[in-house]
């Protein structure tokens, strides 16, 4: 899945500071960790030892599918007697018997079976059925037979069934939207999201990734609608079925593939396609209005080049004949890499130059790139089981930056991976409750355990360690290993060791590539144990050591590690700005004399943050680095300027260096114009805002930031000719947004007038929005924060009328910026009404409101009051529920809040917290940690801000 699965783009790119902006802060203790949560689940429902095969969650190895022949018929109008949208289907699966058995287990979930029959494919008579039923907990259709299926024989199981086409975003589901204005017409789309375990909701299937088969699809659909599936659509004919006239569309059979990559869609969408002559047909599908407005053009323009980039990168041609990409109004993940038919959230595919920002554009380029990368890595070669999900997703996340870089070479997105993946991954992997990237197969069984793996560790740490690997092998060697790996295992399944083996082969055949150990030896330390090291360098002696970095030094690590929390660390480093010969740290402590530093020389380790570790120095080297930053900061590469800030703040949280040292790393920002250091500081200071925006530290902190940001604000004012132009460089465009948002929220003269003026102009001529798309979110937020009901109602109307999802998202976020309590309360109530706020967006909106200092307590009250409703809608499997708990408790840092939280937990203990179980525990732990941090640091911080804001 696209990485948007667990964090929305808006959360990802919004800066701190303007009112609610703090939601973007990456704060520790915030992600659901599968292992820990599994433990808790286990404690709540102790596993009973399965006594029958159907009580096991995994399929037995007696049967293996060969091909399916599936016909599905989704009804896009509601059945007036039942009030349900439904689909009907028939499926015939041919399977091979591997071991004699009198039992067929095949996945099926929430399907009502109306017919079931078994025949033999080789003339013999098939066993007769003794008994069959749906086993709900393990999601099996269980068929007991009167005699044995014979090893070596093939059989065909035929089923007919009815399922609900619900609006639950999983399996075969429906999405709705309206089109036209006079009057608006309601449209229904039938679409799918199978990953990880919902193909079984669409038809009975052997629903495990290694159970690859060939799929023959047929869809029945109303005249005037178009049907899509993984394979190219073949004939469409009009037929009469059960007295109804429908169109029947069949599709080219798929290659051997996994069930989780299937997709089918019936809609009234429009499309654009690539020109004749290109060898792969590329089509972009979306609502007709969106296509007519050209919103698919950017995706179409970039898909071809990105596909070509990956063909070259993998040395392997695209395995299919077409690539459809479709934007859906309701979609839970960011995107899904279904083979040949990729599904997207609208914001991840549709671009409109008149209203989309450069961040929207970057998001689209990287998500397309992520999904296309999976067409080979994941789809052609698939992990054997979900425990290796990290390899699939970490890999796609890493190379998505390479693909996007090839499509937009001027953006330098490969640098931004440090902000977007590496730092984020470190902030969660520094917790004692983190987990190793690679899980044991037997620890990932139940659907909930599988879903939990889609987290920051899997995506971002996975990307970070694979990037590190590619950096020390060098990219050509890495790509060579990939190519032989893909070629060897195409159409089949692998475990991560298979990739190590092929990378080792590539390394061995590269003269001059000296590794201190095998790929396996080095990498297993990064994937089989959680966490990462802080490397401490004493430049007075050249001594160097590593230890497990923990954000909370008091936390207890009770997870044993096979490598005792030591790593083999590749260290690229520089002295006075000059790159030095990389050093491998292979033991707990070592001495590397070249790192000994004399006089005013400074040294800096982890150049370009190519390694997944933090760095600490003796205090003299810290001083020399800070001196360098304050005299000529550009002598230090821009990525490492961001690194110095991020490392210092995190080392301070871990009480390894003082909070004052961390704050001192922000002094040079007065002269800094680059995005990465500003963005990093902004994020890290976000925590200070959360802790202090209701206290007396707030004043001096505002004054300090006002002073630091004023030169940046003036710089952008100048280079944009008084805000009439947009800077050329991609990252400057981002930093312009930071300049405005930080300036406006800290009261820099002229800022609020600017944003409210622009907003007023828009209110005068709603059809002519002249605010530049890059600046819209910040401008809306600032103007709505400064305004009242008039501004809010206007923005709400614009939200309702927005025809592009990214614009709607910006407004949805900004509406949470108002400082008027009753408006915030009304907005909270809208979150319970799917007609006003789509279900996919509701928890985000509540979290945005909680991010606003005024909205914090309102959101907390709201969630407690509507607990049952929210629990029923989101508590089951949805990750957004954990995000909700996390979001509304982030500011908690007082005794009173701790008591309230405890009371809330006690009151609801009986029902439990569903998918937020661990989030609730972490909220408790975090509140205590916050209280401690505030108590220890508040006085010093107050004084430092006061002294440095003059
Ligand atoms: C699939 O089933 C339909 C009827 O159910 C049949 O007409 C068609 O030939 C089958 N296709 C394949 C590839 O088996
Ligand atoms: C399936 O059967 C159950 C129980 O009879 C019924 O409540 C449900 O509505 C049925 N589902 C569909 C889609 O017909
Ligand atoms: C099917 O019928 C519809 C409505 O009568 C018509 O518009 C369409 O062209 C027909 N399609 C085919 C393939 O005959
Ligand atoms: C992109 O990165 C390269 C190498 O790091 C650098 O030389 C170049 O100036 C950067 N371009 C932009 C637009 O920042
Ligand atoms: C939109 O507003 C701008 C600035 O106020 C003006 O120059 C332009 O003519 C307007 N465009 C339309 C279509 O009204
Ligand atoms: Zn993915």
Coordinates of C-alpha atoms in Angstrom, one line a residue, residues 51 53 61 182 187 214 298 309 330 341 360 430 509 532 568 609-610 668 682 794 836 848 886:
X51 CA -7.9 -28.4 18.3
X53 CA -7.7 -27.3 11.5
X61 CA -0.5 -27.2 3.0
X182 CA -28.5 21.6 -11.1
X187 CA -23.1 8.4 -8.2
X214 CA -4.3 -17.1 -12.5
X298 CA 0.1 15.4 -14.5
X309 CA 12.9 4.6 -14.9
X330 CA -13.4 7.1 -0.7
X341 CA -5.0 -1.4 -11.7
X360 CA 0.6 18.1 -3.5
X430 CA 13.8 5.2 19.9
X509 CA 31.5 -9.7 -8.1
X532 CA 19.4 2.0 16.4
X568 CA 27.7 -2.8 12.5
X609 CA 22.5 11.0 7.2
X610 CA 23.1 8.0 5.0
X668 CA 22.0 30.0 13.4
X682 CA 10.0 23.7 13.4
X794 CA -17.1 31.1 3.9
X836 CA -20.5 16.7 6.0
X848 CA -6.6 18.8 13.8
X886 CA -2.9 9.8 20.2

